[in-house]
Amino acid sequence: MNTHTVDTGTPFIPADAYDTAAFYAEADAIAIVTNATAPDAVALPSEDASTAELLAAAREAGHRAVPAPLAETALVARPLLRCVGLPVPDGPLSYAIAPELTIRYAHPAASAVGSAGSSGDDDTLLVTGTLRRVPWARSATAVVVLATAPFGPVLFTLTPDQAVLTPGGNLAEEPRDDLYLATLEIPASRVRRISPELLDEARLRAALARSALIAGAAERCVDLTVAHTTARTQFGRPLSHFQAVKQEEARLIEETALVRTAVQAAAPLDFGGPAAHVAIAAAKTQASASAAEIARIAHQLHGAIGITQLSPLHLATTRLWSWRDEDGDETYWARRLARPLTAAALWPTLTTTP
Amino acid sequence: MSPSTLSPTSTLSPIAFPDVALPESARRLRAEVRAFVDEERARGTVLGRPDSWLAGWDPGFSRRLAERGWVGMALPTEYGGAGRGFLDRYVVIEELLAAGAPVSAHWVSDRQAGPSILQHGTEEQRRFFLPRIAAGQCFFSIGMSEKNSGSDLASVATRAERTADGWRLTGTKMWTGGAHVNDYAIVLARTEDAEDKHAGLSQFIVDLRASGVRVEPIHLMSGEHRFNAVHLEGVDVPDGMLLGQQGDGWKQVTGELTFERSGPERYLSTFPLLVSLLRELEQQPATAEQLAQVGILTARLHSIRRLSLGVAAALDAGHSPDTQAALVKDLGTRLEGALVDTVRSILPTPADPHATPGSHPELLAFALLHSPGYTLRGGTNEILRGIITRGLEQH
C-alpha cells in the first residue's frame, strides 16, 4: 500500500484532528476532566445538571475519547449515591452491578428467625467475590456496587485499595479492572438497602450513559471521515466527489443521526416507568447495533491510514466496538425491549414517547 | 466540521435533529383516533394491510375521517381546515398507517395538494379547493414524473402553451397514482425553454375529467391498478388554474418534496406485517433469537420515528429541512424493505397471495410484491444520499 506517499500535499491527519499524544501525555488527565477550569477539558457537569446536559457531556466525552470515567461518574455513580442518600465523593467514580457476590452479615443476629445468618444486628456486610471489568477502577475515588444481600438488593461503596486489583482493558485500552474482594467488611454506614426498581434504574443509567458515549464516538467518525474525504484527492479530485463515496458517507451520517436521536429521546424521561424503559432499551439496542456499520464505513472511507495510529480514527472505532458490548449488548437490550410486546401492545409501546 | 456544529443548539445539522415533545393535546388526539379506528375496524374497513396509503382506496372512509376534522387538519380554519399544525396531523396519520387504515383516497390531497395550494395558490384557488379537500370530497393526484423524468424532474417535457385565456397542455405523465379515480392532478409542465433546465417550469391544477385527458392503467407486478400514464392531449387549462408563479414550478415542487419525504409513510408502510408476525408469535412462545430480532427491528422503528418527528417539528417551526427529510426517507424506506425480509426470517413462511386475505402469508406476499417500490417513490435512495452529503457540505 503506497497510500502514504501518493499526494504529499494532503496531511494524513486532518487539521482539526484531536491531539491524541498531547492528551494522553497529560499526567493527570482525570484531574483535568474533573476540573472545569482546565483548558481543553470536558468538564464534569455539576451535580444539579439535567439529564439532557449530562447526556450532552457524555456525548462530548465519547466524541473526544476522554480518558476518564466522565459518563460513569456523572450519569451513573453520582445519581445513585444521591438516590440512596450516601455522600458523593469528589473525583472520578465507577460502578459495578454484581448480583453474583457472596454477601453475609458481619454481625449476625443471635436469635435469628429462619436459618442462621439470614438477619443481622446491623447492615454491616462481609462481601466475597470478584467484580469483573470495572470501568476505570484503578483511578476511581470510589466504586458504587449494587448486589444482592440476604435481605434483598443493596448498594454499597468501596475504595479500590480495599480490593485486590487485576488490571485489564477493553479494545480501546480503557481500564477495565477486576476487583477481588476477600471477605471485605463494609460498615453499615456505607450500605443502603435498595428497591429492585433502583437496581433496574442502575442498569438503565449505565446503558444510557454508554449509548451517549457511543453517539459521541459515532459523531467523531463522521467528523474525521468528512474531513478525510474532503481533503484527500485521488485521480485528481477529492474523494468526496466520487458517487460511491457519497453513498457510503450518507449512510454513515444516517446511522449516526439515528443513534444520536435515540439517545436524545430518553433525555426528558425519569429513569423509572415504562416510557423510560422503552426509550433506553431502544437507545442501547440501536447504539450497539449501529456501531459495526459506523466503524465499518468510517474505516472503509479512510483507507489504509485509518487502520494505523497515525489517524485518530482508532480512538473512536475501538471504543465503538468496546462500548457496544458493555452495559448490555444489542441482543440483551433487544430482548428486554421485545419481551413484553404483543401484537396489540407494539404500537402503543412505540408511541409511549413522546 | 468544528465541534460546535455538534452542539445541541445546531438543531438543523444533518446529524442533530430537533427535540420533540408532543403537546398534551396530542395525547388526547391519539386516544380519539384510536377509538375511531376501533369503530372502523368493527365496521370492517380497517384491515391492517401494509402500504395502505398507496393501496387502501376508500372514499367513504376518507369522508368519515374528514367529518372528525382529520383531513386537511393542518389547513387554516378559514379554509375549512382544523388549523392544528403538523405535529397534530402527524399523530393522526401515524395512527392510521400503523393500523393499516385505507387512506389513499385523500392521501395526496392532504399531504401535498392542500399545503401546496395554501402556500402558492391564489385566494380563489384556496377558497375553492381547500374546503373541499378538508371535507374529503376532492381528491388529487400528482403529475410530476414522466417516462424520462424520474428523480431528474428538470427533464420534464410536458409543455404548456399560451392560449387566449389560459394554457394548453400536451405530454404524458407517468406513475400518476389514483388518476383513474381522483378529481384533479397537479401537473408540472414546461412553460418556456430556458438555458437552465430548472427554470421555465410551472405547476397547473388539471381537471382529470377535462377533455383531452386520457388515463391509461399501468399495472403493478402484483396485478393491481394503482398507477397510470396520464396522456394530456391538448388539454385546455384556464388561467386561474396556474398554481403559483409562472416559471417557479421547480422551486415549488422541491418545497413539496420535504413534506413528501419525511412523514410516517416512509417507515410505516410495512409495519402492519410486524403486527401480524407478533400475532403469529403469540400462538407459540418466541425463542430468544426471535425476541432479539423483533427487539432490533423495534429499536430501529423507534429511532426512525424520532427522526421523522424531528422533521415534523422543524416544519411546524417554519424551517425547511430538506436534507433531514432525505435522510429520514432513505433510512425509513430501507427499513420498510428490511422489515419484510426480517419478518420472513424470524418466522419462515412461504408468501402466498392466494391465502386468506389478512392472513400472515397473504400479508407477506402483499408486502413483498410492493417492496421494490418503497425505495423508489418520492426520489430514489441513491439520489437522496447525494442530497444528504450536499447538505453536509453546505452546513
Tab-separated table of N, CA, C and O in Angstrom, chain A residues 121-220:
chain	number	residue	atom	x	y	z
A	121	ASP	N	-27.470	-7.860	63.230
A	121	ASP	CA	-27.621	-6.783	64.222
A	121	ASP	C	-27.716	-5.425	63.536
A	121	ASP	O	-28.440	-4.545	63.972
A	122	ASP	N	-26.899	-5.287	62.522
A	122	ASP	CA	-26.983	-4.076	61.704
A	122	ASP	C	-26.635	-4.470	60.275
A	122	ASP	O	-26.477	-5.646	59.984
A	123	ASP	N	-26.541	-3.496	59.388
A	123	ASP	CA	-26.341	-3.827	57.972
A	123	ASP	C	-24.866	-3.931	57.570
A	123	ASP	O	-24.543	-3.904	56.386
A	124	THR	N	-23.968	-4.029	58.542
A	124	THR	CA	-22.561	-4.253	58.189
A	124	THR	C	-22.439	-5.597	57.471
A	124	THR	O	-22.970	-6.604	57.930
A	125	LEU	N	-21.740	-5.592	56.306
A	125	LEU	CA	-21.724	-6.784	55.455
A	125	LEU	C	-20.318	-7.334	55.283
A	125	LEU	O	-19.333	-6.591	55.353
A	126	LEU	N	-20.249	-8.639	55.061
A	126	LEU	CA	-19.000	-9.296	54.649
A	126	LEU	C	-19.188	-9.720	53.204
A	126	LEU	O	-20.108	-10.481	52.879
A	127	VAL	N	-18.337	-9.203	52.338
A	127	VAL	CA	-18.540	-9.411	50.904
A	127	VAL	C	-17.359	-10.174	50.311
A	127	VAL	O	-16.204	-9.813	50.528
A	128	THR	N	-17.695	-11.217	49.560
A	128	THR	CA	-16.662	-12.019	48.911
A	128	THR	C	-17.013	-12.195	47.442
A	128	THR	O	-18.184	-12.381	47.101
A	129	GLY	N	-15.979	-12.140	46.595
A	129	GLY	CA	-16.213	-12.383	45.169
A	129	GLY	C	-15.453	-11.392	44.319
A	129	GLY	O	-14.683	-10.574	44.839
A	130	THR	N	-15.683	-11.474	43.010
A	130	THR	CA	-14.927	-10.628	42.082
A	130	THR	C	-15.871	-9.731	41.285
A	130	THR	O	-16.858	-10.198	40.735
A	131	LEU	N	-15.550	-8.460	41.285
A	131	LEU	CA	-16.246	-7.512	40.406
A	131	LEU	C	-15.463	-7.478	39.100
A	131	LEU	O	-14.279	-7.120	39.093
A	132	ARG	N	-16.106	-7.897	38.038
A	132	ARG	CA	-15.392	-8.054	36.764
A	132	ARG	C	-15.421	-6.777	35.927
A	132	ARG	O	-16.452	-6.143	35.812
A	133	ARG	N	-14.269	-6.489	35.347
A	133	ARG	CA	-14.157	-5.428	34.336
A	133	ARG	C	-14.806	-4.115	34.786
A	133	ARG	O	-15.635	-3.544	34.071
A	134	VAL	N	-14.417	-3.660	35.943
A	134	VAL	CA	-14.965	-2.400	36.461
A	134	VAL	C	-14.294	-1.239	35.718
A	134	VAL	O	-13.062	-1.136	35.704
A	135	PRO	N	-15.096	-0.348	35.102
A	135	PRO	CA	-14.511	0.748	34.324
A	135	PRO	C	-13.663	1.672	35.201
A	135	PRO	O	-14.130	2.126	36.247
A	136	TRP	N	-12.428	1.901	34.808
A	136	TRP	CA	-11.556	2.870	35.461
A	136	TRP	C	-11.383	2.615	36.963
A	136	TRP	O	-11.103	3.556	37.719
A	137	ALA	N	-11.507	1.368	37.419
A	137	ALA	CA	-11.433	1.090	38.862
A	137	ALA	C	-10.141	1.637	39.457
A	137	ALA	O	-10.135	2.237	40.533
A	138	ARG	N	-9.027	1.473	38.747
A	138	ARG	CA	-7.722	1.885	39.309
A	138	ARG	C	-7.660	3.381	39.576
A	138	ARG	O	-6.883	3.847	40.374
A	139	SER	N	-8.471	4.162	38.869
A	139	SER	CA	-8.407	5.618	39.027
A	139	SER	C	-9.561	6.178	39.834
A	139	SER	O	-9.627	7.380	40.070
A	140	ALA	N	-10.504	5.333	40.203
A	140	ALA	CA	-11.730	5.841	40.826
A	140	ALA	C	-11.523	6.142	42.305
A	140	ALA	O	-10.835	5.415	43.005
A	141	THR	N	-12.140	7.222	42.757
A	141	THR	CA	-12.145	7.547	44.186
A	141	THR	C	-12.969	6.512	44.943
A	141	THR	O	-12.653	6.149	46.067
A	142	ALA	N	-14.042	6.084	44.334
A	142	ALA	CA	-14.906	5.073	44.959
A	142	ALA	C	-15.649	4.312	43.877
A	142	ALA	O	-15.842	4.822	42.771
A	143	VAL	N	-16.019	3.080	44.219
A	143	VAL	CA	-16.817	2.256	43.305
A	143	VAL	C	-18.164	2.005	43.971
A	143	VAL	O	-18.226	1.586	45.135
A	144	VAL	N	-19.230	2.295	43.237
A	144	VAL	CA	-20.584	2.036	43.727
A	144	VAL	C	-20.963	0.622	43.299
A	144	VAL	O	-20.916	0.305	42.112
A	145	VAL	N	-21.296	-0.221	44.275
A	145	VAL	CA	-21.608	-1.621	43.955
A	145	VAL	C	-23.076	-1.886	44.237
A	145	VAL	O	-23.601	-1.485	45.281
A	146	LEU	N	-23.742	-2.528	43.295
A	146	LEU	CA	-25.117	-2.968	43.511
A	146	LEU	C	-25.119	-4.478	43.497
A	146	LEU	O	-24.592	-5.095	42.559
A	147	ALA	N	-25.677	-5.074	44.549
A	147	ALA	CA	-25.615	-6.526	44.667
A	147	ALA	C	-26.820	-7.027	45.453
A	147	ALA	O	-27.671	-6.233	45.877
A	148	THR	N	-26.869	-8.349	45.626
A	148	THR	CA	-27.986	-8.926	46.366
A	148	THR	C	-27.498	-9.445	47.709
A	148	THR	O	-26.622	-10.301	47.769
A	149	ALA	N	-28.047	-8.890	48.778
A	149	ALA	CA	-27.695	-9.296	50.142
A	149	ALA	C	-28.771	-10.262	50.655
A	149	ALA	O	-29.788	-10.461	49.979
A	150	PRO	N	-28.559	-10.855	51.840
A	150	PRO	CA	-29.577	-11.780	52.357
A	150	PRO	C	-30.957	-11.139	52.476
A	150	PRO	O	-31.971	-11.812	52.376
A	151	PHE	N	-30.998	-9.819	52.665
A	151	PHE	CA	-32.295	-9.160	52.842
A	151	PHE	C	-32.776	-8.477	51.567
A	151	PHE	O	-33.719	-7.714	51.588
A	152	GLY	N	-32.136	-8.740	50.451
A	152	GLY	CA	-32.581	-8.112	49.196
A	152	GLY	C	-31.489	-7.272	48.587
A	152	GLY	O	-30.342	-7.301	49.036
A	153	PRO	N	-31.816	-6.492	47.547
A	153	PRO	CA	-30.775	-5.716	46.866
A	153	PRO	C	-30.186	-4.625	47.773
A	153	PRO	O	-30.908	-4.033	48.581
A	154	VAL	N	-28.891	-4.435	47.625
A	154	VAL	CA	-28.198	-3.387	48.380
A	154	VAL	C	-27.297	-2.582	47.453
A	154	VAL	O	-26.922	-3.052	46.378
A	155	LEU	N	-27.002	-1.389	47.926
A	155	LEU	CA	-25.983	-0.571	47.274
A	155	LEU	C	-24.944	-0.255	48.339
A	155	LEU	O	-25.290	0.088	49.472
A	156	PHE	N	-23.683	-0.453	48.020
A	156	PHE	CA	-22.638	-0.025	48.947
A	156	PHE	C	-21.467	0.534	48.168
A	156	PHE	O	-21.397	0.380	46.940
A	157	THR	N	-20.575	1.211	48.883
A	157	THR	CA	-19.400	1.752	48.198
A	157	THR	C	-18.141	1.144	48.773
A	157	THR	O	-18.105	0.721	49.939
A	158	LEU	N	-17.126	1.076	47.955
A	158	LEU	CA	-15.806	0.682	48.441
A	158	LEU	C	-14.770	1.505	47.698
A	158	LEU	O	-15.071	2.134	46.684
A	159	THR	N	-13.560	1.515	48.235
A	159	THR	CA	-12.470	2.178	47.520
A	159	THR	C	-11.591	1.097	46.916
A	159	THR	O	-11.486	0.003	47.477
A	160	PRO	N	-10.991	1.387	45.766
A	160	PRO	CA	-10.222	0.338	45.067
A	160	PRO	C	-9.131	-0.276	45.930
A	160	PRO	O	-8.801	-1.452	45.764
A	161	ASP	N	-8.573	0.498	46.895
A	161	ASP	CA	-7.483	-0.062	47.706
A	161	ASP	C	-7.976	-1.109	48.695
A	161	ASP	O	-7.176	-1.793	49.340
A	162	GLN	N	-9.281	-1.271	48.806
A	162	GLN	CA	-9.807	-2.327	49.679
A	162	GLN	C	-9.857	-3.666	48.959
A	162	GLN	O	-10.215	-4.677	49.546
A	163	ALA	N	-9.573	-3.665	47.668
A	163	ALA	CA	-9.706	-4.882	46.868
A	163	ALA	C	-8.361	-5.244	46.253
A	163	ALA	O	-7.441	-4.428	46.211
A	164	VAL	N	-8.257	-6.486	45.814
A	164	VAL	CA	-7.091	-6.885	45.031
A	164	VAL	C	-7.406	-6.577	43.574
A	164	VAL	O	-8.363	-7.118	43.017
A	165	LEU	N	-6.620	-5.673	42.996
A	165	LEU	CA	-6.946	-5.181	41.657
A	165	LEU	C	-6.111	-5.880	40.597
A	165	LEU	O	-4.887	-5.917	40.679
A	166	THR	N	-6.781	-6.483	39.639
A	166	THR	CA	-6.087	-7.049	38.481
A	166	THR	C	-6.399	-6.164	37.284
A	166	THR	O	-7.552	-6.075	36.857
A	167	PRO	N	-5.363	-5.478	36.762
A	167	PRO	CA	-5.652	-4.547	35.673
A	167	PRO	C	-6.100	-5.257	34.402
A	167	PRO	O	-5.649	-6.373	34.115
A	168	GLY	N	-6.989	-4.628	33.711
A	168	GLY	CA	-7.435	-5.133	32.414
A	168	GLY	C	-7.834	-3.959	31.556
A	168	GLY	O	-7.782	-2.811	32.005
A	169	GLY	N	-8.221	-4.220	30.325
A	169	GLY	CA	-8.624	-3.115	29.455
A	169	GLY	C	-9.518	-3.609	28.340
A	169	GLY	O	-9.584	-4.809	28.074
A	170	ASN	N	-10.222	-2.663	27.714
A	170	ASN	CA	-11.043	-3.044	26.559
A	170	ASN	C	-10.253	-2.829	25.272
A	170	ASN	O	-9.057	-2.531	25.317
A	171	LEU	N	-10.912	-2.947	24.131
A	171	LEU	CA	-10.219	-2.835	22.843
A	171	LEU	C	-9.561	-1.470	22.663
A	171	LEU	O	-8.601	-1.331	21.913
A	172	ALA	N	-10.090	-0.467	23.366
A	172	ALA	CA	-9.530	0.879	23.266
A	172	ALA	C	-8.485	1.116	24.352
A	172	ALA	O	-8.001	2.237	24.505
A	173	GLU	N	-8.158	0.057	25.110
A	173	GLU	CA	-7.228	0.169	26.239
A	173	GLU	C	-7.749	1.109	27.321
A	173	GLU	O	-6.971	1.710	28.071
A	174	GLU	N	-9.044	1.251	27.418
A	174	GLU	CA	-9.611	1.919	28.586
A	174	GLU	C	-9.552	0.929	29.739
A	174	GLU	O	-9.861	-0.258	29.551
A	175	PRO	N	-9.202	1.385	30.945
A	175	PRO	CA	-9.102	0.445	32.069
A	175	PRO	C	-10.417	-0.279	32.346
A	175	PRO	O	-11.470	0.352	32.425
A	176	ARG	N	-10.330	-1.575	32.436
A	176	ARG	CA	-11.459	-2.416	32.860
A	176	ARG	C	-10.854	-3.434	33.829
A	176	ARG	O	-10.361	-4.478	33.413
A	177	ASP	N	-10.858	-3.081	35.110
A	177	ASP	CA	-10.105	-3.851	36.100
A	177	ASP	C	-10.999	-4.801	36.880
A	177	ASP	O	-12.141	-4.484	37.195
A	178	ASP	N	-10.450	-5.971	37.200
A	178	ASP	CA	-11.150	-6.888	38.104
A	178	ASP	C	-10.790	-6.509	39.546
A	178	ASP	O	-9.638	-6.226	39.852
A	179	LEU	N	-11.807	-6.516	40.392
A	179	LEU	CA	-11.575	-6.235	41.815
A	179	LEU	C	-11.978	-7.464	42.615
A	179	LEU	O	-13.145	-7.865	42.599
A	180	TYR	N	-10.994	-8.076	43.309
A	180	TYR	CA	-11.301	-9.248	44.132
A	180	TYR	C	-11.511	-8.800	45.579
A	180	TYR	O	-10.664	-8.134	46.167
A	181	LEU	N	-12.654	-9.144	46.114
A	181	LEU	CA	-12.990	-8.761	47.485
A	181	LEU	C	-12.915	-10.019	48.354
A	181	LEU	O	-13.656	-10.974	48.141
A	182	ALA	N	-11.967	-10.016	49.309
A	182	ALA	CA	-11.766	-11.192	50.163
A	182	ALA	C	-12.416	-10.933	51.512
A	182	ALA	O	-11.819	-10.318	52.395
A	183	THR	N	-13.635	-11.397	51.664
A	183	THR	CA	-14.383	-11.210	52.912
A	183	THR	C	-14.201	-9.781	53.424
A	183	THR	O	-13.823	-9.536	54.561
A	184	LEU	N	-14.494	-8.883	52.541
A	184	LEU	CA	-14.325	-7.462	52.850
A	184	LEU	C	-15.484	-6.979	53.720
A	184	LEU	O	-16.644	-7.223	53.404
A	185	GLU	N	-15.134	-6.308	54.816
A	185	GLU	CA	-16.190	-5.788	55.690
A	185	GLU	C	-16.599	-4.384	55.231
A	185	GLU	O	-15.771	-3.488	55.129
A	186	ILE	N	-17.879	-4.257	54.931
A	186	ILE	CA	-18.408	-2.947	54.538
A	186	ILE	C	-19.256	-2.438	55.704
A	186	ILE	O	-20.270	-3.053	56.046
A	187	PRO	N	-18.824	-1.350	56.342
A	187	PRO	CA	-19.574	-0.854	57.502
A	187	PRO	C	-20.996	-0.454	57.110
A	187	PRO	O	-21.242	-0.038	55.972
A	188	ALA	N	-21.910	-0.603	58.057
A	188	ALA	CA	-23.320	-0.303	57.794
A	188	ALA	C	-23.520	1.114	57.255
A	188	ALA	O	-24.434	1.374	56.474
A	189	SER	N	-22.633	2.025	57.651
A	189	SER	CA	-22.777	3.414	57.211
A	189	SER	C	-22.589	3.556	55.698
A	189	SER	O	-22.973	4.557	55.114
A	190	ARG	N	-21.980	2.539	55.063
A	190	ARG	CA	-21.765	2.625	53.622
A	190	ARG	C	-22.736	1.730	52.857
A	190	ARG	O	-22.592	1.545	51.644
A	191	VAL	N	-23.679	1.135	53.561
A	191	VAL	CA	-24.605	0.185	52.931
A	191	VAL	C	-26.003	0.778	52.940
A	191	VAL	O	-26.424	1.362	53.933
A	192	ARG	N	-26.703	0.633	51.846
A	192	ARG	CA	-28.110	1.043	51.805
A	192	ARG	C	-28.931	-0.081	51.186
A	192	ARG	O	-28.551	-0.622	50.148
A	193	ARG	N	-30.029	-0.419	51.847
A	193	ARG	CA	-30.977	-1.349	51.217
A	193	ARG	C	-31.679	-0.582	50.098
A	193	ARG	O	-32.049	0.571	50.274
A	194	ILE	N	-31.837	-1.228	48.966
A	194	ILE	CA	-32.492	-0.529	47.847
A	194	ILE	C	-33.639	-1.374	47.297
A	194	ILE	O	-33.709	-2.586	47.540
A	195	SER	N	-34.497	-0.734	46.548
A	195	SER	CA	-35.621	-1.438	45.916
A	195	SER	C	-35.134	-2.118	44.636
A	195	SER	O	-34.135	-1.700	44.053
A	196	PRO	N	-35.841	-3.167	44.215
A	196	PRO	CA	-35.498	-3.765	42.915
A	196	PRO	C	-35.582	-2.730	41.794
A	196	PRO	O	-34.853	-2.812	40.810
A	197	GLU	N	-36.464	-1.725	41.949
A	197	GLU	CA	-36.591	-0.687	40.921
A	197	GLU	C	-35.300	0.112	40.789
A	197	GLU	O	-34.902	0.481	39.693
A	198	LEU	N	-34.647	0.375	41.927
A	198	LEU	CA	-33.401	1.150	41.837
A	198	LEU	C	-32.289	0.317	41.187
A	198	LEU	O	-31.460	0.839	40.442
A	199	LEU	N	-32.320	-0.978	41.467
A	199	LEU	CA	-31.357	-1.867	40.801
A	199	LEU	C	-31.561	-1.801	39.288
A	199	LEU	O	-30.610	-1.703	38.509
A	200	ASP	N	-32.822	-1.804	38.872
A	200	ASP	CA	-33.123	-1.709	37.450
A	200	ASP	C	-32.729	-0.336	36.904
A	200	ASP	O	-32.203	-0.227	35.801
A	201	GLU	N	-32.981	0.693	37.713
A	201	GLU	CA	-32.598	2.043	37.280
A	201	GLU	C	-31.091	2.131	37.042
A	201	GLU	O	-30.633	2.784	36.108
A	202	ALA	N	-30.328	1.447	37.890
A	202	ALA	CA	-28.872	1.467	37.715
A	202	ALA	C	-28.497	0.882	36.349
A	202	ALA	O	-27.641	1.425	35.641
A	203	ARG	N	-29.150	-0.219	35.987
A	203	ARG	CA	-28.873	-0.827	34.674
A	203	ARG	C	-29.232	0.134	33.546
A	203	ARG	O	-28.523	0.266	32.552
A	204	LEU	N	-30.395	0.795	33.692
A	204	LEU	CA	-30.832	1.737	32.654
A	204	LEU	C	-29.869	2.916	32.553
A	204	LEU	O	-29.512	3.351	31.457
A	205	ARG	N	-29.440	3.428	33.711
A	205	ARG	CA	-28.499	4.550	33.704
A	205	ARG	C	-27.196	4.182	33.005
A	205	ARG	O	-26.672	4.938	32.190
A	206	ALA	N	-26.706	2.995	33.338
A	206	ALA	CA	-25.439	2.563	32.739
A	206	ALA	C	-25.602	2.417	31.226
A	206	ALA	O	-24.738	2.838	30.448
A	207	ALA	N	-26.729	1.830	30.808
A	207	ALA	CA	-26.955	1.622	29.377
A	207	ALA	C	-27.085	2.954	28.641
A	207	ALA	O	-26.552	3.127	27.540
A	208	LEU	N	-27.767	3.908	29.254
A	208	LEU	CA	-27.949	5.203	28.592
A	208	LEU	C	-26.639	5.978	28.532
A	208	LEU	O	-26.318	6.600	27.514
A	209	ALA	N	-25.868	5.917	29.616
A	209	ALA	CA	-24.560	6.581	29.620
A	209	ALA	C	-23.694	6.018	28.494
A	209	ALA	O	-23.063	6.755	27.734
A	210	ARG	N	-23.695	4.705	28.382
A	210	ARG	CA	-22.883	4.052	27.353
A	210	ARG	C	-23.393	4.435	25.960
A	210	ARG	O	-22.609	4.655	25.036
A	211	SER	N	-24.709	4.527	25.801
A	211	SER	CA	-25.276	4.906	24.497
A	211	SER	C	-24.841	6.314	24.106
A	211	SER	O	-24.554	6.583	22.937
A	212	ALA	N	-24.803	7.212	25.086
A	212	ALA	CA	-24.391	8.597	24.797
A	212	ALA	C	-22.920	8.636	24.385
A	212	ALA	O	-22.541	9.371	23.473
A	213	LEU	N	-22.095	7.825	25.049
A	213	LEU	CA	-20.682	7.741	24.657
A	213	LEU	C	-20.568	7.242	23.215
A	213	LEU	O	-19.790	7.767	22.417
A	214	ILE	N	-21.374	6.217	22.893
A	214	ILE	CA	-21.358	5.663	21.529
A	214	ILE	C	-21.772	6.739	20.523
A	214	ILE	O	-21.149	6.895	19.468
A	215	ALA	N	-22.802	7.515	20.868
A	215	ALA	CA	-23.257	8.575	19.961
A	215	ALA	C	-22.119	9.560	19.696
A	215	ALA	O	-21.907	9.997	18.561
A	216	GLY	N	-21.372	9.899	20.752
A	216	GLY	CA	-20.251	10.823	20.580
A	216	GLY	C	-19.152	10.251	19.708
A	216	GLY	O	-18.635	10.930	18.813
A	217	ALA	N	-18.813	8.989	19.936
A	217	ALA	CA	-17.770	8.354	19.124
A	217	ALA	C	-18.223	8.228	17.674
A	217	ALA	O	-17.417	8.375	16.743
A	218	ALA	N	-19.516	7.990	17.472
A	218	ALA	CA	-20.049	7.900	16.104
A	218	ALA	C	-19.910	9.248	15.404
A	218	ALA	O	-19.510	9.318	14.234
A	219	GLU	N	-20.207	10.331	16.113
A	219	GLU	CA	-20.062	11.660	15.521
A	219	GLU	C	-18.604	11.964	15.193
A	219	GLU	O	-18.295	12.626	14.213
A	220	ARG	N	-17.711	11.459	16.036
A	220	ARG	CA	-16.277	11.610	15.760
A	220	ARG	C	-15.933	10.908	14.444
A	220	ARG	O	-15.174	11.423	13.634
